[in-house]
GROMACS .gro file of N, CA and C in nm:
model
  519
    1MET      N    1   6.264  -2.752  -3.719
    1MET     CA    2   6.384  -2.663  -3.646
    1MET      C    3   6.324  -2.611  -3.549
    2GLY      N    4   6.395  -2.658  -3.503
    2GLY     CA    5   6.385  -2.583  -3.271
    2GLY      C    6   6.368  -2.784  -3.205
    3GLY      N    7   6.379  -2.844  -3.233
    3GLY     CA    8   6.352  -2.954  -3.181
    3GLY      C    9   6.417  -2.994  -3.089
    4GLY      N   10   6.453  -3.038  -3.056
    4GLY     CA   11   6.542  -3.180  -3.013
    4GLY      C   12   6.736  -3.155  -3.025
    5ASN      N   13   6.733  -3.170  -3.179
    5ASN     CA   14   6.863  -3.171  -3.216
    5ASN      C   15   6.902  -3.075  -3.231
    6GLN      N   16   6.808  -2.951  -3.240
    6GLN     CA   17   6.871  -2.849  -3.242
    6GLN      C   18   6.907  -2.817  -3.156
    7MET      N   19   6.832  -2.811  -3.019
    7MET     CA   20   6.812  -2.779  -2.895
    7MET      C   21   6.949  -2.807  -2.834
    8LEU      N   22   7.025  -3.005  -2.861
    8LEU     CA   23   7.131  -3.028  -2.889
    8LEU      C   24   7.225  -2.913  -2.948
    9SER      N   25   7.241  -2.920  -3.036
    9SER     CA   26   7.331  -2.856  -3.056
    9SER      C   27   7.401  -2.770  -3.043
   10LEU      N   28   7.235  -2.647  -3.037
   10LEU     CA   29   7.295  -2.495  -2.982
   10LEU      C   30   7.366  -2.520  -2.837
   11ALA      N   31   7.327  -2.595  -2.772
   11ALA     CA   32   7.374  -2.586  -2.606
   11ALA      C   33   7.531  -2.629  -2.664
   12LEU      N   34   7.561  -2.765  -2.699
   12LEU     CA   35   7.678  -2.799  -2.719
   12LEU      C   36   7.799  -2.690  -2.777
   13ALA      N   37   7.692  -2.608  -2.889
   13ALA     CA   38   7.794  -2.501  -2.952
   13ALA      C   39   7.877  -2.431  -2.854
   14GLN      N   40   7.705  -2.342  -2.757
   14GLN     CA   41   7.746  -2.286  -2.661
   14GLN      C   42   7.839  -2.299  -2.535
   15ARG      N   43   7.843  -2.468  -2.531
   15ARG     CA   44   7.990  -2.532  -2.436
   15ARG      C   45   8.078  -2.570  -2.437
   16PHE      N   46   8.087  -2.642  -2.624
   16PHE     CA   47   8.209  -2.580  -2.616
   16PHE      C   48   8.271  -2.498  -2.700
   17GLN      N   49   8.225  -2.420  -2.843
   17GLN     CA   50   8.276  -2.324  -2.817
   17GLN      C   51   8.394  -2.330  -2.943
   18ARG      N   52   8.364  -2.513  -3.029
   18ARG     CA   53   8.428  -2.505  -3.106
   18ARG      C   54   8.297  -2.557  -3.232
   19ASP      N   55   8.287  -2.473  -3.267
   19ASP     CA   56   8.173  -2.476  -3.367
   19ASP      C   57   8.195  -2.659  -3.490
   20SER      N   58   8.374  -2.640  -3.501
   20SER     CA   59   8.365  -2.742  -3.644
   20SER      C   60   8.373  -2.822  -3.560
   21ALA      N   61   8.409  -2.857  -3.472
   21ALA     CA   62   8.420  -3.002  -3.403
   21ALA      C   63   8.266  -3.073  -3.350
   22VAL      N   64   8.205  -3.000  -3.241
   22VAL     CA   65   8.108  -3.025  -3.310
   22VAL      C   66   7.974  -3.044  -3.400
   23LEU      N   67   8.039  -2.972  -3.536
   23LEU     CA   68   7.938  -2.998  -3.635
   23LEU      C   69   7.990  -3.210  -3.707
   24VAL      N   70   8.147  -3.161  -3.677
   24VAL     CA   71   8.139  -3.327  -3.681
   24VAL      C   72   8.113  -3.434  -3.643
   25GLY      N   73   8.103  -3.382  -3.511
   25GLY     CA   74   8.087  -3.456  -3.425
   25GLY      C   75   7.888  -3.458  -3.430
   26ILE      N   76   7.839  -3.371  -3.516
   26ILE     CA   77   7.683  -3.427  -3.577
   26ILE      C   78   7.660  -3.462  -3.676
   27ALA      N   79   7.725  -3.451  -3.789
   27ALA     CA   80   7.769  -3.524  -3.892
   27ALA      C   81   7.769  -3.699  -3.865
   28VAL      N   82   7.890  -3.726  -3.784
   28VAL     CA   83   7.896  -3.872  -3.730
   28VAL      C   84   7.757  -3.966  -3.694
   29GLY      N   85   7.714  -3.907  -3.554
   29GLY     CA   86   7.575  -3.878  -3.469
   29GLY      C   87   7.446  -3.896  -3.591
   30ALA      N   88   7.453  -3.824  -3.633
   30ALA     CA   89   7.364  -3.846  -3.795
   30ALA      C   90   7.377  -3.925  -3.903
   31MET      N   91   7.490  -3.984  -3.868
   31MET     CA   92   7.509  -4.057  -4.004
   31MET      C   93   7.523  -4.198  -3.946
   32ALA      N   94   7.533  -4.233  -3.834
   32ALA     CA   95   7.543  -4.324  -3.802
   32ALA      C   96   7.389  -4.374  -3.739
   33ASN      N   97   7.274  -4.267  -3.699
   33ASN     CA   98   7.158  -4.256  -3.638
   33ASN      C   99   7.075  -4.346  -3.803
   34ALA      N  100   7.130  -4.231  -3.902
   34ALA     CA  101   7.055  -4.275  -4.032
   34ALA      C  102   7.085  -4.422  -4.082
   35ALA      N  103   7.181  -4.421  -4.075
   35ALA     CA  104   7.186  -4.596  -4.130
   35ALA      C  105   7.201  -4.740  -4.112
   36LEU      N  106   7.174  -4.660  -3.946
   36LEU     CA  107   7.091  -4.759  -3.837
   36LEU      C  108   6.902  -4.775  -3.914
   37SER      N  109   6.875  -4.642  -3.950
   37SER     CA  110   6.708  -4.685  -3.995
   37SER      C  111   6.668  -4.698  -4.113
   38ALA      N  112   6.738  -4.710  -4.172
   38ALA     CA  113   6.786  -4.722  -4.367
   38ALA      C  114   6.774  -4.838  -4.338
   39ALA      N  115   6.861  -4.901  -4.210
   39ALA     CA  116   6.926  -5.053  -4.320
   39ALA      C  117   6.770  -5.161  -4.253
   40GLY      N  118   6.717  -5.066  -4.147
   40GLY     CA  119   6.597  -5.111  -4.032
   40GLY      C  120   6.457  -5.104  -4.182
   41GLY      N  121   6.464  -5.036  -4.237
   41GLY     CA  122   6.384  -4.964  -4.353
   41GLY      C  123   6.417  -5.094  -4.446
   42TRP      N  124   6.503  -5.134  -4.459
   42TRP     CA  125   6.516  -5.254  -4.592
   42TRP      C  126   6.459  -5.345  -4.587
   43LEU      N  127   6.552  -5.366  -4.449
   43LEU     CA  128   6.467  -5.536  -4.414
   43LEU      C  129   6.381  -5.529  -4.321
   44ILE      N  130   6.224  -5.393  -4.327
   44ILE     CA  131   6.119  -5.418  -4.337
   44ILE      C  132   6.010  -5.451  -4.436
   45SER      N  133   6.123  -5.373  -4.575
   45SER     CA  134   6.083  -5.390  -4.728
   45SER      C  135   6.116  -5.511  -4.769
   46THR      N  136   6.140  -5.602  -4.725
   46THR     CA  137   6.158  -5.711  -4.800
   46THR      C  138   6.046  -5.827  -4.707
   47MET      N  139   5.951  -5.752  -4.615
   47MET     CA  140   5.875  -5.824  -4.571
   47MET      C  141   5.741  -5.837  -4.596
   48ILE      N  142   5.733  -5.688  -4.657
   48ILE     CA  143   5.550  -5.651  -4.692
   48ILE      C  144   5.550  -5.599  -4.888
   49ALA      N  145   5.411  -5.577  -4.869
   49ALA     CA  146   5.332  -5.555  -4.983
   49ALA      C  147   5.431  -5.423  -5.024
   50SER      N  148   5.432  -5.359  -5.199
   50SER     CA  149   5.408  -5.199  -5.214
   50SER      C  150   5.303  -5.158  -5.150
   51ASP      N  151   5.197  -5.123  -5.135
   51ASP     CA  152   5.122  -5.128  -5.062
   51ASP      C  153   5.105  -5.045  -4.926
   52ALA      N  154   5.134  -5.192  -4.841
   52ALA     CA  155   5.170  -5.139  -4.768
   52ALA      C  156   5.339  -5.136  -4.697
   53ARG      N  157   5.385  -5.137  -4.783
   53ARG     CA  158   5.520  -4.995  -4.781
   53ARG      C  159   5.495  -4.879  -4.773
   54THR      N  160   5.383  -4.843  -4.911
   54THR     CA  161   5.353  -4.672  -4.884
   54THR      C  162   5.238  -4.651  -4.726
   55LEU      N  163   5.194  -4.672  -4.718
   55LEU     CA  164   5.099  -4.687  -4.598
   55LEU      C  165   5.196  -4.636  -4.490
   56PHE      N  166   5.300  -4.754  -4.494
   56PHE     CA  167   5.455  -4.687  -4.393
   56PHE      C  168   5.483  -4.585  -4.413
   57LEU      N  169   5.534  -4.574  -4.463
   57LEU     CA  170   5.581  -4.437  -4.562
   57LEU      C  171   5.524  -4.304  -4.462
   58ALA      N  172   5.364  -4.329  -4.585
   58ALA     CA  173   5.230  -4.243  -4.545
   58ALA      C  174   5.185  -4.205  -4.339
   59LEU      N  175   5.203  -4.308  -4.298
   59LEU     CA  176   5.169  -4.296  -4.118
   59LEU      C  177   5.343  -4.257  -4.031
   60ALA      N  178   5.432  -4.261  -4.117
   60ALA     CA  179   5.584  -4.225  -4.050
   60ALA      C  180   5.566  -4.024  -4.113
   61LEU      N  181   5.507  -4.020  -4.209
   61LEU     CA  182   5.471  -3.863  -4.207
   61LEU      C  183   5.379  -3.784  -4.181
   62VAL      N  184   5.282  -3.863  -4.137
   62VAL     CA  185   5.141  -3.800  -4.069
   62VAL      C  186   5.201  -3.812  -3.898
   63LEU      N  187   5.298  -3.898  -3.866
   63LEU     CA  188   5.310  -3.875  -3.697
   63LEU      C  189   5.493  -3.775  -3.710
   64GLY      N  190   5.516  -3.794  -3.866
   64GLY     CA  191   5.687  -3.697  -3.802
   64GLY      C  192   5.605  -3.531  -3.795
   65GLY      N  193   5.475  -3.500  -3.902
   65GLY     CA  194   5.431  -3.394  -3.886
   65GLY      C  195   5.315  -3.356  -3.786
   66VAL      N  196   5.257  -3.461  -3.698
   66VAL     CA  197   5.180  -3.455  -3.566
   66VAL      C  198   5.329  -3.390  -3.465
   67GLY      N  199   5.484  -3.494  -3.489
   67GLY     CA  200   5.607  -3.415  -3.386
   67GLY      C  201   5.561  -3.336  -3.374
   68LEU      N  202   5.617  -3.244  -3.525
   68LEU     CA  203   5.642  -3.071  -3.555
   68LEU      C  204   5.519  -3.015  -3.442
   69LEU      N  205   5.449  -3.069  -3.453
   69LEU     CA  206   5.335  -2.954  -3.351
   69LEU      C  207   5.351  -2.983  -3.226
   70ILE      N  208   5.425  -3.060  -3.190
   70ILE     CA  209   5.459  -3.118  -3.025
   70ILE      C  210   5.544  -3.008  -2.991
   71ALA      N  211   5.505  -2.925  -2.895
   71ALA     CA  212   5.705  -2.849  -2.873
   71ALA      C  213   5.766  -2.933  -2.810
   72ALA      N  214   5.934  -2.885  -2.843
   72ALA     CA  215   5.985  -2.942  -2.820
   72ALA      C  216   5.985  -2.950  -2.706
   73LYS      N  217   6.078  -3.053  -2.578
   73LYS     CA  218   6.156  -3.038  -2.496
   73LYS      C  219   6.286  -2.993  -2.503
   74ARG      N  220   6.334  -2.957  -2.384
   74ARG     CA  221   6.425  -2.876  -2.429
   74ARG      C  222   6.562  -3.042  -2.389
   75PRO      N  223   6.680  -3.138  -2.436
   75PRO     CA  224   6.721  -3.240  -2.427
   75PRO      C  225   6.780  -3.167  -2.277
   76ASP      N  226   6.922  -3.267  -2.219
   76ASP     CA  227   7.020  -3.308  -2.159
   76ASP      C  228   7.106  -3.206  -2.212
   77THR      N  229   7.220  -3.119  -2.143
   77THR     CA  230   7.318  -3.073  -2.248
   77THR      C  231   7.463  -3.177  -2.174
   78LEU      N  232   7.428  -3.210  -2.194
   78LEU     CA  233   7.530  -3.357  -2.144
   78LEU      C  234   7.664  -3.283  -2.014
   79ASP      N  235   7.621  -3.182  -1.982
   79ASP     CA  236   7.717  -3.120  -1.910
   79ASP      C  237   7.837  -3.227  -1.808
   80SER      N  238   7.765  -3.338  -1.742
   80SER     CA  239   7.821  -3.436  -1.687
   80SER      C  240   7.937  -3.547  -1.786
   81TRP      N  241   7.931  -3.496  -1.850
   81TRP     CA  242   8.001  -3.598  -1.963
   81TRP      C  243   8.129  -3.549  -2.019
   82ARG      N  244   8.210  -3.644  -2.027
   82ARG     CA  245   8.420  -3.556  -1.942
   82ARG      C  246   8.427  -3.592  -2.120
   83THR      N  247   8.386  -3.601  -2.235
   83THR     CA  248   8.465  -3.641  -2.344
   83THR      C  249   8.424  -3.476  -2.416
   84GLY      N  250   8.488  -3.494  -2.515
   84GLY     CA  251   8.544  -3.334  -2.604
   84GLY      C  252   8.383  -3.356  -2.716
   85PRO      N  253   8.393  -3.209  -2.737
   85PRO     CA  254   8.284  -3.179  -2.847
   85PRO      C  255   8.265  -3.312  -2.930
   86ALA      N  256   8.334  -3.274  -2.993
   86ALA     CA  257   8.301  -3.441  -3.126
   86ALA      C  258   8.248  -3.565  -3.072
   87LEU      N  259   8.272  -3.629  -3.038
   87LEU     CA  260   8.221  -3.708  -2.976
   87LEU      C  261   8.104  -3.692  -2.835
   88THR      N  262   8.068  -3.555  -2.728
   88THR     CA  263   7.983  -3.621  -2.684
   88THR      C  264   7.860  -3.570  -2.828
   89ALA      N  265   7.894  -3.440  -2.933
   89ALA     CA  266   7.806  -3.461  -3.029
   89ALA      C  267   7.752  -3.566  -3.088
   90LEU      N  268   7.905  -3.596  -3.157
   90LEU     CA  269   7.832  -3.779  -3.219
   90LEU      C  270   7.733  -3.864  -3.102
   91ALA      N  271   7.800  -3.847  -2.977
   91ALA     CA  272   7.676  -3.942  -2.927
   91ALA      C  273   7.550  -3.876  -2.876
   92GLY      N  274   7.547  -3.771  -2.800
   92GLY     CA  275   7.368  -3.699  -2.802
   92GLY      C  276   7.289  -3.719  -2.938
   93ILE      N  277   7.359  -3.685  -3.019
   93ILE     CA  278   7.290  -3.666  -3.115
   93ILE      C  279   7.239  -3.828  -3.229
   94PHE      N  280   7.319  -3.930  -3.219
   94PHE     CA  281   7.283  -4.031  -3.190
   94PHE      C  282   7.220  -4.117  -3.113
   95ILE      N  283   7.234  -4.080  -3.037
   95ILE     CA  284   7.089  -4.155  -2.875
   95ILE      C  285   6.955  -4.089  -2.905
   96LEU      N  286   7.003  -3.968  -2.905
   96LEU     CA  287   6.892  -3.846  -2.886
   96LEU      C  288   6.808  -3.893  -3.031
   97GLY      N  289   6.832  -3.945  -3.090
   97GLY     CA  290   6.741  -3.941  -3.235
   97GLY      C  291   6.668  -4.101  -3.246
   98PHE      N  292   6.660  -4.193  -3.155
   98PHE     CA  293   6.626  -4.284  -3.120
   98PHE      C  294   6.487  -4.186  -3.101
   99GLY      N  295   6.351  -4.243  -3.171
   99GLY     CA  296   6.238  -4.219  -3.150
   99GLY      C  297   6.177  -4.127  -3.217
  100ASP      N  298   6.314  -4.048  -3.263
  100ASP     CA  299   6.308  -3.909  -3.327
  100ASP      C  300   6.244  -3.930  -3.487
  101GLY      N  301   6.138  -3.826  -3.478
  101GLY     CA  302   6.031  -3.817  -3.654
  101GLY      C  303   6.128  -3.839  -3.723
  102ALA      N  304   6.275  -3.721  -3.710
  102ALA     CA  305   6.374  -3.824  -3.837
  102ALA      C  306   6.380  -3.912  -3.858
  103GLN      N  307   6.408  -4.035  -3.754
  103GLN     CA  308   6.459  -4.151  -3.763
  103GLN      C  309   6.311  -4.203  -3.878
  104PHE      N  310   6.212  -4.198  -3.779
  104PHE     CA  311   6.074  -4.292  -3.809
  104PHE      C  312   6.091  -4.247  -3.956
  105ILE      N  313   6.097  -4.132  -4.024
  105ILE     CA  314   6.071  -4.126  -4.197
  105ILE      C  315   6.206  -4.133  -4.253
  106ILE      N  316   6.275  -4.182  -4.217
  106ILE     CA  317   6.381  -4.222  -4.267
  106ILE      C  318   6.370  -4.367  -4.301
  107LEU      N  319   6.340  -4.437  -4.162
  107LEU     CA  320   6.273  -4.599  -4.196
  107LEU      C  321   6.172  -4.591  -4.328
  108GLY      N  322   6.139  -4.496  -4.275
  108GLY     CA  323   5.984  -4.505  -4.396
  108GLY      C  324   6.035  -4.503  -4.544
  109LEU      N  325   6.055  -4.412  -4.570
  109LEU     CA  326   6.129  -4.369  -4.683
  109LEU      C  327   6.218  -4.578  -4.746
  110ALA      N  328   6.294  -4.607  -4.645
  110ALA     CA  329   6.423  -4.698  -4.680
  110ALA      C  330   6.309  -4.771  -4.728
  111THR      N  331   6.143  -4.758  -4.556
  111THR     CA  332   6.093  -4.910  -4.685
  111THR      C  333   6.020  -4.905  -4.792
  112ARG      N  334   5.988  -4.771  -4.790
  112ARG     CA  335   5.901  -4.723  -4.912
  112ARG      C  336   5.974  -4.754  -5.057
  113THR      N  337   6.107  -4.722  -5.077
  113THR     CA  338   6.190  -4.767  -5.125
  113THR      C  339   6.265  -4.853  -5.213
  114GLY      N  340   6.311  -4.908  -5.048
  114GLY     CA  341   6.394  -4.999  -5.138
  114GLY      C  342   6.564  -5.009  -5.109
  115ASP      N  343   6.573  -4.839  -5.074
  115ASP     CA  344   6.655  -4.810  -5.133
  115ASP      C  345   6.708  -4.714  -4.988
  116SER      N  346   6.819  -4.820  -4.901
  116SER     CA  347   6.880  -4.814  -4.714
  116SER      C  348   7.006  -4.732  -4.774
  117VAL      N  349   7.033  -4.710  -4.863
  117VAL     CA  350   7.155  -4.620  -4.923
  117VAL      C  351   7.110  -4.476  -4.960
  118MET      N  352   7.020  -4.446  -5.005
  118MET     CA  353   6.979  -4.342  -5.005
  118MET      C  354   6.886  -4.268  -4.927
  119ALA      N  355   6.861  -4.361  -4.872
  119ALA     CA  356   6.765  -4.295  -4.739
  119ALA      C  357   6.825  -4.231  -4.659
  120ALA      N  358   6.943  -4.355  -4.653
  120ALA     CA  359   7.070  -4.212  -4.526
  120ALA      C  360   7.106  -4.135  -4.514
  121ILE      N  361   7.186  -4.124  -4.675
  121ILE     CA  362   7.200  -4.004  -4.687
  121ILE      C  363   7.148  -3.902  -4.725
  122GLY      N  364   7.045  -3.938  -4.761
  122GLY     CA  365   6.943  -3.816  -4.714
  122GLY      C  366   6.911  -3.777  -4.625
  123GLY      N  367   6.868  -3.866  -4.556
  123GLY     CA  368   6.854  -3.827  -4.356
  123GLY      C  369   6.952  -3.805  -4.295
  124ALA      N  370   7.084  -3.846  -4.361
  124ALA     CA  371   7.186  -3.784  -4.322
  124ALA      C  372   7.220  -3.601  -4.323
  125ILE      N  373   7.234  -3.558  -4.420
  125ILE     CA  374   7.226  -3.486  -4.484
  125ILE      C  375   7.067  -3.408  -4.419
  126GLY      N  376   6.943  -3.424  -4.402
  126GLY     CA  377   6.859  -3.310  -4.372
  126GLY      C  378   6.889  -3.335  -4.206
  127ILE      N  379   6.930  -3.355  -4.135
  127ILE     CA  380   6.938  -3.373  -3.990
  127ILE      C  381   7.082  -3.264  -3.949
  128PHE      N  382   7.192  -3.328  -4.104
  128PHE     CA  383   7.280  -3.215  -4.011
  128PHE      C  384   7.238  -3.069  -4.062
  129VAL      N  385   7.199  -3.029  -4.238
  129VAL     CA  386   7.140  -2.901  -4.208
  129VAL      C  387   7.021  -2.877  -4.119
  130ALA      N  388   6.964  -2.927  -4.072
  130ALA     CA  389   6.892  -2.876  -3.971
  130ALA      C  390   6.940  -2.854  -3.854
  131CYS      N  391   7.097  -2.946  -3.846
  131CYS     CA  392   7.163  -2.885  -3.693
  131CYS      C  393   7.233  -2.770  -3.720
  132ALA      N  394   7.302  -2.739  -3.825
  132ALA     CA  395   7.416  -2.690  -3.817
  132ALA      C  396   7.371  -2.502  -3.821
  133PRO      N  397   7.244  -2.451  -3.851
  133PRO     CA  398   7.229  -2.296  -3.827
  133PRO      C  399   7.220  -2.299  -3.642
  134ALA      N  400   7.169  -2.395  -3.595
  134ALA     CA  401   7.207  -2.347  -3.412
  134ALA      C  402   7.330  -2.393  -3.391
  135VAL      N  403   7.390  -2.422  -3.458
  135VAL     CA  404   7.564  -2.411  -3.415
  135VAL      C  405   7.622  -2.277  -3.462
  136PHE      N  406   7.616  -2.285  -3.584
  136PHE     CA  407   7.659  -2.115  -3.628
  136PHE      C  408   7.578  -2.024  -3.602
  137LEU      N  409   7.478  -2.032  -3.558
  137LEU     CA  410   7.401  -1.878  -3.532
  137LEU      C  411   7.319  -1.914  -3.383
  138ARG      N  412   7.355  -2.024  -3.302
  138ARG     CA  413   7.323  -2.001  -3.152
  138ARG      C  414   7.201  -1.923  -3.135
  139LYS      N  415   7.188  -1.756  -3.038
  139LYS     CA  416   7.159  -1.740  -3.025
  139LYS      C  417   7.032  -1.697  -3.121
  140PRO      N  418   7.068  -1.658  -3.237
  140PRO     CA  419   6.992  -1.542  -3.300
  140PRO      C  420   6.846  -1.642  -3.334
  141ILE      N  421   6.914  -1.753  -3.383
  141ILE     CA  422   6.745  -1.806  -3.472
  141ILE      C  423   6.651  -1.911  -3.336
  142LEU      N  424   6.743  -1.909  -3.242
  142LEU     CA  425   6.613  -1.994  -3.135
  142LEU      C  426   6.502  -1.863  -3.109
  143ALA      N  427   6.655  -1.736  -3.046
  143ALA     CA  428   6.521  -1.648  -3.032
  143ALA      C  429   6.442  -1.539  -3.121
  144SER      N  430   6.395  -1.609  -3.208
  144SER     CA  431   6.352  -1.523  -3.343
  144SER      C  432   6.198  -1.679  -3.300
  145GLY      N  433   6.038  -1.557  -3.348
  145GLY     CA  434   5.990  -1.566  -3.298
  145GLY      C  435   5.869  -1.693  -3.480
  146GLY      N  436   6.047  -1.725  -3.522
  146GLY     CA  437   5.998  -1.783  -3.680
  146GLY      C  438   6.018  -1.941  -3.667
  147LEU      N  439   6.038  -1.999  -3.556
  147LEU     CA  440   6.056  -2.098  -3.498
  147LEU      C  441   5.951  -2.172  -3.504
  148LEU      N  442   5.838  -2.126  -3.417
  148LEU     CA  443   5.713  -2.206  -3.387
  148LEU      C  444   5.643  -2.187  -3.543
  149TRP      N  445   5.626  -2.110  -3.570
  149TRP     CA  446   5.507  -2.076  -3.715
  149TRP      C  447   5.582  -2.229  -3.813
  150ILE      N  448   5.766  -2.231  -3.806
  150ILE     CA  449   5.813  -2.295  -3.904
  150ILE      C  450   5.761  -2.383  -3.906
  151ARG      N  451   5.757  -2.431  -3.793
  151ARG     CA  452   5.721  -2.583  -3.709
  151ARG      C  453   5.596  -2.642  -3.711
  152ARG      N  454   5.512  -2.502  -3.683
  152ARG     CA  455   5.411  -2.524  -3.784
  152ARG      C  456   5.338  -2.578  -3.899
  153MET      N  457   5.405  -2.487  -3.986
  153MET     CA  458   5.378  -2.549  -4.185
  153MET      C  459   5.465  -2.643  -4.163
  154GLY      N  460   5.534  -2.705  -4.131
  154GLY     CA  461   5.618  -2.826  -4.186
  154GLY      C  462   5.548  -2.925  -4.135
  155GLY      N  463   5.478  -2.948  -4.050
  155GLY     CA  464   5.389  -3.045  -3.942
  155GLY      C  465   5.252  -3.029  -4.037
  156SER      N  466   5.258  -2.936  -4.095
  156SER     CA  467   5.086  -2.967  -4.134
  156SER      C  468   5.109  -3.033  -4.306
  157ILE      N  469   5.267  -2.955  -4.346
  157ILE     CA  470   5.304  -2.976  -4.504
  157ILE      C  471   5.347  -3.160  -4.473
  158LEU      N  472   5.351  -3.199  -4.376
  158LEU     CA  473   5.426  -3.346  -4.340
  158LEU      C  474   5.292  -3.424  -4.340
  159MET      N  475   5.153  -3.342  -4.283
  159MET     CA  476   5.073  -3.456  -4.227
  159MET      C  477   4.967  -3.452  -4.373
  160SER      N  478   5.042  -3.359  -4.409
  160SER     CA  479   4.929  -3.312  -4.589
  160SER      C  480   4.967  -3.441  -4.690
  161ILE      N  481   5.082  -3.472  -4.664
  161ILE     CA  482   5.147  -3.548  -4.764
  161ILE      C  483   5.154  -3.667  -4.733
  162GLY      N  484   5.121  -3.686  -4.649
  162GLY     CA  485   5.097  -3.874  -4.491
  162GLY      C  486   4.951  -3.892  -4.586
  163ALA      N  487   4.907  -3.766  -4.533
  163ALA     CA  488   4.724  -3.832  -4.536
  163ALA      C  489   4.703  -3.824  -4.684
  164VAL      N  490   4.734  -3.793  -4.819
  164VAL     CA  491   4.761  -3.782  -4.925
  164VAL      C  492   4.775  -3.904  -4.967
  165MET      N  493   4.885  -3.967  -4.940
  165MET     CA  494   4.990  -4.057  -4.957
  165MET      C  495   4.855  -4.167  -4.939
  166ALA      N  496   4.806  -4.156  -4.824
  166ALA     CA  497   4.778  -4.296  -4.771
  166ALA      C  498   4.630  -4.287  -4.806
  167LEU      N  499   4.524  -4.263  -4.799
  167LEU     CA  500   4.445  -4.183  -4.895
  167LEU      C  501   4.389  -4.250  -5.081
  168SER      N  502   4.555  -4.242  -5.154
  168SER     CA  503   4.578  -4.237  -5.259
  168SER      C  504   4.576  -4.391  -5.245
  169VAL      N  505   4.668  -4.482  -5.167
  169VAL     CA  506   4.705  -4.619  -5.185
  169VAL      C  507   4.578  -4.688  -5.157
  170THR      N  508   4.433  -4.655  -5.082
  170THR     CA  509   4.379  -4.681  -5.048
  170THR      C  510   4.256  -4.655  -5.136
  171SER      N  511   4.303  -4.640  -5.223
  171SER     CA  512   4.220  -4.561  -5.353
  171SER      C  513   4.065  -4.454  -5.274
  172LEU      N  514   4.064  -4.393  -5.179
  172LEU     CA  515   3.984  -4.309  -5.103
  172LEU      C  516   4.007  -4.172  -5.197
  173LEU      N  517   4.082  -4.170  -5.284
  173LEU     CA  518   4.140  -4.051  -5.357
  173LEU      C  519   4.155  -4.033  -5.502
   0.00000   0.00000   0.00000
């Protein structure tokens, strides 16, 4: 919560005042980005051994956790775009997803499991569920002081899971 995707979702909801159209764009953009990430993960999974796939997921979780500990920059609100709310949200979420922690975690899950379909579905649902409150609640959710705490706790949990996973696969735990 409080990441770039949520900030963009909030900005687009405020700009267009058409929640359903923004949500449709977020859903399609999240699905497209998650599908691309999962396809890459499936491709990687065919090239590396099982332990390496587990280490890849562990690295994705640790780096995703680190990303949550770093304050998110406010993304461009795409004010200069002349497209409607759904297309602007779709393109914005899709583009913003490149290099995002969620994309790397989806890639890691697809690599580890070899199940790109489930990784894509789960990843898209996760991105959508994280962005929807920003659209519906707009300022109240971001005005609360809880987002910093949520990001810190989430980051700590992801880093811990990734570290335990990496230590287990290397027989250090």
